[in-house]
PDB file of C-alpha atoms in Angstrom:
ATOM      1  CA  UNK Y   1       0.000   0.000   0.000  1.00  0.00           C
ATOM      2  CA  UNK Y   2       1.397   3.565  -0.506  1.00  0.00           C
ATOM      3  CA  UNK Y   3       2.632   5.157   2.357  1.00  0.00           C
ATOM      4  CA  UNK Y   4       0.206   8.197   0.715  1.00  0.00           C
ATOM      5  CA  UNK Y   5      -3.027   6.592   0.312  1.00  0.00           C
ATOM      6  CA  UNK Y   6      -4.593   7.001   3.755  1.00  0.00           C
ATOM      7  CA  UNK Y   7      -3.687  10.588   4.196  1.00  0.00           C
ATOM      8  CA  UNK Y   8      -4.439  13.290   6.260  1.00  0.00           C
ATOM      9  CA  UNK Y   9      -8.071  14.839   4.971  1.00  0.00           C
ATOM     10  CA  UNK Y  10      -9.208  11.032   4.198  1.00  0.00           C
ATOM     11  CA  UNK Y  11      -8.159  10.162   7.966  1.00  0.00           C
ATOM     12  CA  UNK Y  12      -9.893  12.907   9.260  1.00  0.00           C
ATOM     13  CA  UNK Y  13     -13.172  12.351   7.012  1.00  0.00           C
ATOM     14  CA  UNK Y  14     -13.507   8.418   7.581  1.00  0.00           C
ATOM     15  CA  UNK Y  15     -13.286   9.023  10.963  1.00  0.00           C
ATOM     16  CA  UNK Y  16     -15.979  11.247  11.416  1.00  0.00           C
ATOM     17  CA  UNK Y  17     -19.649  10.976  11.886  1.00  0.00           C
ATOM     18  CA  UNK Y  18     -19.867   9.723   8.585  1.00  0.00           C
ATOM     19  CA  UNK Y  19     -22.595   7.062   7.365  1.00  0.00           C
ATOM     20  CA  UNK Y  20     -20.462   3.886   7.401  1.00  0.00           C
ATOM     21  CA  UNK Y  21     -21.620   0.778   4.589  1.00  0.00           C
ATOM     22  CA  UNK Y  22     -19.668  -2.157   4.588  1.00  0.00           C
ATOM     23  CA  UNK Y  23     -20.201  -4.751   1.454  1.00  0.00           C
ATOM     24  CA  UNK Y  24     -18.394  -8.082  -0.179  1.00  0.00           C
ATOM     25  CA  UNK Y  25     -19.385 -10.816  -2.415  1.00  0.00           C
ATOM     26  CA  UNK Y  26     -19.742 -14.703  -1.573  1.00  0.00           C
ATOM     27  CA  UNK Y  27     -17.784 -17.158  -4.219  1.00  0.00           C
ATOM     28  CA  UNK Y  28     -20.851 -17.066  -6.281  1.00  0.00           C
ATOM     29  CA  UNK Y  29     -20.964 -13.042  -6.757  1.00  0.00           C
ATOM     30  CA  UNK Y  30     -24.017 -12.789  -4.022  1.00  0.00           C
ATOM     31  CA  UNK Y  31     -23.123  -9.568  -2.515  1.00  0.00           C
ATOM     32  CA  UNK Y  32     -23.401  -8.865   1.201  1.00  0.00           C
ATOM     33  CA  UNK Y  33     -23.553  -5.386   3.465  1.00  0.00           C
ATOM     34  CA  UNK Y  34     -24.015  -4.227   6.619  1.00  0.00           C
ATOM     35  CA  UNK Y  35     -24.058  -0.679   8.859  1.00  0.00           C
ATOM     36  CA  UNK Y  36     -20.939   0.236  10.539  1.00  0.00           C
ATOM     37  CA  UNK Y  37     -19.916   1.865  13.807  1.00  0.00           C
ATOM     38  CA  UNK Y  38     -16.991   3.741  13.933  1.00  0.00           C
ATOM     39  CA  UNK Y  39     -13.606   3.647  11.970  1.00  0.00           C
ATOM     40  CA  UNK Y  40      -9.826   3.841  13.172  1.00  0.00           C
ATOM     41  CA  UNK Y  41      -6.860   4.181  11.019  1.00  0.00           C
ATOM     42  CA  UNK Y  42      -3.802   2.177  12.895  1.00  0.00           C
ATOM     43  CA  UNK Y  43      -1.121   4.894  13.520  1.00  0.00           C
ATOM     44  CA  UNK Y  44       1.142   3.621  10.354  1.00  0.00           C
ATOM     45  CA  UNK Y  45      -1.842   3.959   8.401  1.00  0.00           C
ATOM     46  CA  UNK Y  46      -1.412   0.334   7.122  1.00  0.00           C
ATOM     47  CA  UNK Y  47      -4.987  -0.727   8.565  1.00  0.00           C
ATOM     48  CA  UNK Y  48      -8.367   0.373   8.709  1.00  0.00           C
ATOM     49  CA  UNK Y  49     -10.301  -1.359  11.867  1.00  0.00           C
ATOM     50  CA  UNK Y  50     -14.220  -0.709  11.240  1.00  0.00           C
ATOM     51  CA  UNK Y  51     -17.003  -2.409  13.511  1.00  0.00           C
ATOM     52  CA  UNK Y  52     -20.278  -4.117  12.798  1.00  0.00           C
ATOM     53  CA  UNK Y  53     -22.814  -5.815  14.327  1.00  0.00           C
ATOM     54  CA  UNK Y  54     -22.117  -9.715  14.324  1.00  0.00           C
ATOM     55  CA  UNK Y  55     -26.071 -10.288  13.871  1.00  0.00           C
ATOM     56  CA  UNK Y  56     -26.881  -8.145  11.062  1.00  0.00           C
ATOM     57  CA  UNK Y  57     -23.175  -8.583   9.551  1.00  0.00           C
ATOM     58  CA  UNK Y  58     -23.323 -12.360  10.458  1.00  0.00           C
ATOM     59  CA  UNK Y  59     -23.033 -12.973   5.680  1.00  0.00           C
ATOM     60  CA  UNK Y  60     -20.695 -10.587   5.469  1.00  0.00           C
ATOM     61  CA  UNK Y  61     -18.404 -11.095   8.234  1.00  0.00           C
ATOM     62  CA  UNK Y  62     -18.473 -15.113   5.913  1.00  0.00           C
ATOM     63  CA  UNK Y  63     -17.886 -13.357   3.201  1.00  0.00           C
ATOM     64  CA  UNK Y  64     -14.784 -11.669   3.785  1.00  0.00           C
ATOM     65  CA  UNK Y  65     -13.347 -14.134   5.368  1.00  0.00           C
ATOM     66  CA  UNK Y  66     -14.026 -16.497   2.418  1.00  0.00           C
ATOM     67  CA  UNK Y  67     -12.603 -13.892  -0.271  1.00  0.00           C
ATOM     68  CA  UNK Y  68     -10.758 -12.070   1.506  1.00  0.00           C
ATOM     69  CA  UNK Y  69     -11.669  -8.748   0.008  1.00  0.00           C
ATOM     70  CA  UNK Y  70     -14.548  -5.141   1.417  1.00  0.00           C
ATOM     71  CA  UNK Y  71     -15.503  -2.278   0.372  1.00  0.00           C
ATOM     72  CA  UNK Y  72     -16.515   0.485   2.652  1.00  0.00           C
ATOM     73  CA  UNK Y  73     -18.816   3.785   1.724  1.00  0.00           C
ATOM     74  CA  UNK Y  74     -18.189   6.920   3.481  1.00  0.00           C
ATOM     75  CA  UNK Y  75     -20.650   9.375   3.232  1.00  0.00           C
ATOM     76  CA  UNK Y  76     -21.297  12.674   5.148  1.00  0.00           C
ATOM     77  CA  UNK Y  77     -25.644  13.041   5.671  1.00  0.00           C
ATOM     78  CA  UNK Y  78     -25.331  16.822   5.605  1.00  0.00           C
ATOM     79  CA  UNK Y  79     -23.593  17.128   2.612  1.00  0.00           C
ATOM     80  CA  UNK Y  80     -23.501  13.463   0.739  1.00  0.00           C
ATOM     81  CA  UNK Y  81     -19.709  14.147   0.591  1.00  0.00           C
ATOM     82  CA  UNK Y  82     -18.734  10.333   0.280  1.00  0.00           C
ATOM     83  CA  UNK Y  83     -15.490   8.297  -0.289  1.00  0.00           C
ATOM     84  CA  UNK Y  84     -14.731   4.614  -0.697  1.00  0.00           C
ATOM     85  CA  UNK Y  85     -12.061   1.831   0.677  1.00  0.00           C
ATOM     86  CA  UNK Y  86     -11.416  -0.875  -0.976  1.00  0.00           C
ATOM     87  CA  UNK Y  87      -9.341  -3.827   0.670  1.00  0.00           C
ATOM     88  CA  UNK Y  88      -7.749  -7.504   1.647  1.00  0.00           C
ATOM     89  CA  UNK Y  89      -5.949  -8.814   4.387  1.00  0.00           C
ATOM     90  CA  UNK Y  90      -8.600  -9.165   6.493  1.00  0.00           C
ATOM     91  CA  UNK Y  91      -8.756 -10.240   9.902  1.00  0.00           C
ATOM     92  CA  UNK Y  92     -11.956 -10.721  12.780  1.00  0.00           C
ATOM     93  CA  UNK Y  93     -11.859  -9.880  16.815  1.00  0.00           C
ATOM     94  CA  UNK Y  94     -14.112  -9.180  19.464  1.00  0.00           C
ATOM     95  CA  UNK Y  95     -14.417  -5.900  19.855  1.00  0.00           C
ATOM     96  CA  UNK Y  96     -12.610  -4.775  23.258  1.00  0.00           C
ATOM     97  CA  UNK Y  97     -13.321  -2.356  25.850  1.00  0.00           C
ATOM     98  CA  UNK Y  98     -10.988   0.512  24.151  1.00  0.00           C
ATOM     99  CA  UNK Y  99     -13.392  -0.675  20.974  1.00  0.00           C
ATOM    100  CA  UNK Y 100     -16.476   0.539  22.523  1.00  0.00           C
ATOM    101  CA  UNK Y 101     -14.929   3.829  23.637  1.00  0.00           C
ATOM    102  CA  UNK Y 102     -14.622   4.468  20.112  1.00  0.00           C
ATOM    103  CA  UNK Y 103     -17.845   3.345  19.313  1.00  0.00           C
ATOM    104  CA  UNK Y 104     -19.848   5.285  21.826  1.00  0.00           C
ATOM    105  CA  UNK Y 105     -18.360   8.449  20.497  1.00  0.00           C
ATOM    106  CA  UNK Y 106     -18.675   7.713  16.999  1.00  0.00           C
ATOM    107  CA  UNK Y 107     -22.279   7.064  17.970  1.00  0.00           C
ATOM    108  CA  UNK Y 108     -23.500  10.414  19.391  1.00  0.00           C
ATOM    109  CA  UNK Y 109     -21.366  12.413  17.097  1.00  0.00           C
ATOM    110  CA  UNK Y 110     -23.647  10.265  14.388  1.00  0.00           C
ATOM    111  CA  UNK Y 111     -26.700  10.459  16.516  1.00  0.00           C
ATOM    112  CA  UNK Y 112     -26.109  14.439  16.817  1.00  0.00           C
ATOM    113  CA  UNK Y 113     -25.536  14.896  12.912  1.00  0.00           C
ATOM    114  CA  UNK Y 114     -28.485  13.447  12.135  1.00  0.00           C
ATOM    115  CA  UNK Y 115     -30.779  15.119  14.590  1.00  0.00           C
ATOM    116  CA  UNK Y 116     -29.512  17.942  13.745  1.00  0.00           C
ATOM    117  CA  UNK Y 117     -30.680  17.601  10.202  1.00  0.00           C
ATOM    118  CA  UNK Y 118     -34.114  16.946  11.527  1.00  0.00           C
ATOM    119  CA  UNK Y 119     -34.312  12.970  11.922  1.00  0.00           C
ATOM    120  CA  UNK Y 120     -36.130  12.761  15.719  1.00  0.00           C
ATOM    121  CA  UNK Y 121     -33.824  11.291  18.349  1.00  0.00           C
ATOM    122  CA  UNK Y 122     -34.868   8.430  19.595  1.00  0.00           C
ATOM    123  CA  UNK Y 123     -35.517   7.416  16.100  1.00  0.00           C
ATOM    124  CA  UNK Y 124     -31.674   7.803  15.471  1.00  0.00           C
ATOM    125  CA  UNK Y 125     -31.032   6.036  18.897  1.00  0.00           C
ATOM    126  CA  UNK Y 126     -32.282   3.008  17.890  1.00  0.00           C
ATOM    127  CA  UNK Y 127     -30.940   2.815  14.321  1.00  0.00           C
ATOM    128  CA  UNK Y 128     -27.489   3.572  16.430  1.00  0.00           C
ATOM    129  CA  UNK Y 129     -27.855   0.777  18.872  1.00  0.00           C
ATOM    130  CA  UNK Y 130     -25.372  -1.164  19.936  1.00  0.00           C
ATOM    131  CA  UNK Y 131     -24.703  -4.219  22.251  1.00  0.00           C
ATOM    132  CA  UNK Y 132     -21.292  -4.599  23.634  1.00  0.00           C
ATOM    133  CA  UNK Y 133     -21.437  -8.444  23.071  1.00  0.00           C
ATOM    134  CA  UNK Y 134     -22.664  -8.368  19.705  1.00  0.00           C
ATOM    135  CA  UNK Y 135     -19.559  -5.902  18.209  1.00  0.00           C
ATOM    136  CA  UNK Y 136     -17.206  -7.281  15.928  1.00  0.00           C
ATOM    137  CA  UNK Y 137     -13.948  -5.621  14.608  1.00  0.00           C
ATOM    138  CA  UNK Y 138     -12.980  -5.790  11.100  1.00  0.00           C
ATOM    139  CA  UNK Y 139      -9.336  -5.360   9.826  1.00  0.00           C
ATOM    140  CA  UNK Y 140      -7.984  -4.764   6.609  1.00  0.00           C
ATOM    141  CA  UNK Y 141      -5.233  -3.199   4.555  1.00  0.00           C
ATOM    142  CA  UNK Y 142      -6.634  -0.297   2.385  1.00  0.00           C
ATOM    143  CA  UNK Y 143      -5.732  -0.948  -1.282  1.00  0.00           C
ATOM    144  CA  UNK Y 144      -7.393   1.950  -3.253  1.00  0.00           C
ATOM    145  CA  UNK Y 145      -9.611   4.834  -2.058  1.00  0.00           C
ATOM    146  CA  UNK Y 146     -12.667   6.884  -4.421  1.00  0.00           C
ATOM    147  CA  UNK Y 147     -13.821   9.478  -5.008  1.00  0.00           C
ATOM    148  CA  UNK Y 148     -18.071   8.414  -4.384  1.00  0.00           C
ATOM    149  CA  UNK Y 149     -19.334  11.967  -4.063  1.00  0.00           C
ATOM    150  CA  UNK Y 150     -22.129  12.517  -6.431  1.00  0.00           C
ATOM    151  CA  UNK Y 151     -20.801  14.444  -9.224  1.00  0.00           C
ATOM    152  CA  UNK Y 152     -17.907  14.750 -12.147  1.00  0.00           C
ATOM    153  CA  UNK Y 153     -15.670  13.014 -10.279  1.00  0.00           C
ATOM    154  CA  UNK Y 154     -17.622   9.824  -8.709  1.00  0.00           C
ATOM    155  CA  UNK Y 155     -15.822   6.974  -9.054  1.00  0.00           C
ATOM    156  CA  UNK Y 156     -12.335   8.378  -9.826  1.00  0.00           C
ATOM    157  CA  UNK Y 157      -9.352   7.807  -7.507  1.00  0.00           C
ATOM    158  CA  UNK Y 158      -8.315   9.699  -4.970  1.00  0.00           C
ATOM    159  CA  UNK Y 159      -5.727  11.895  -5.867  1.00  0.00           C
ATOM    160  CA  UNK Y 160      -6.441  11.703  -9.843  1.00  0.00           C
ATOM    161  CA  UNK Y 161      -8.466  14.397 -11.797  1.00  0.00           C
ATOM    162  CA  UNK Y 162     -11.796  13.304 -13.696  1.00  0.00           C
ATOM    163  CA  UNK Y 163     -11.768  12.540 -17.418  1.00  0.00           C
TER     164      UNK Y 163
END
């Protein structure tokens, strides 16, 4: 991976109260996807740890462990700015105590984005919820990030100017 492909602005937006859409593909091309709760860059910017659900992610945690390849969406509700992450070298783990830190804040910085654009609070509670026995991490090595913002540039590489 390039020592440049996870950089500064990308950090800072993927770890925000972004929207968070995880996705892969059995053997047979049947795609899977789940919500996710938070994201963490490791410090070398090698790895991207993102956590799900282990009910609702319970095909797509298979998935990528059988292919060995995710995408993740990115997307900002107020303003739809989105990016994506594709990657391999994936590995599974409980999430830990630390984990949850991480998640609880990522969860009412979410909860208050979307309030604040009008969705009613408990409504964005529950679509939030989380049980600390039912979070599982997801590593990976980033291998290419997009551009998924709606407009001239959707789908382009970071870092590369549209056609």
């Amino acid at each position: 991976m390039s020592a440049t492909l996870l950089t500064d602005p990308t950090v800072a937006f993927i770890e925000r109260e972004v929207a968070i859409d995880l996705a892969s593909a059995s053997a047979d091309h049947r795609p899977s996807s789940c919500r996710g709760f938070a994201c963490r860059a490791s410090p070398d910017r090698q790895r991207l740890t993102l956590f799900v659900r282990r009910e609702e992610a319970r095909q797509l945690l298979q998935d990528v462990l059988a292919q060995d390849v995710i995408a993740v969406v990115f997307c900002l509700p107020e303003t739809e700015a989105a990016l994506q992450i594709k990657g391999r070298q994936i590995a599974l783990s409980a999430a830990s105590a630390d984990d949850m830190l991480d998640i609880q804040r990522y969860r009412d910085a979410f909860i208050d984005g979307i309030v604040a654009l009008g969705y009613p609070r408990p409504f964005a509670e529950a679509y939030m919820a989380v049980d600390v026995g039912q979070m599982v991490a997801i590593g990976f090595q980033p291998e290419a990030v997009f551009e998924q913002t709606p407009g001239p540039r959707a789908g382009q590489p970071v870092g590369q100017e549209a056609a």
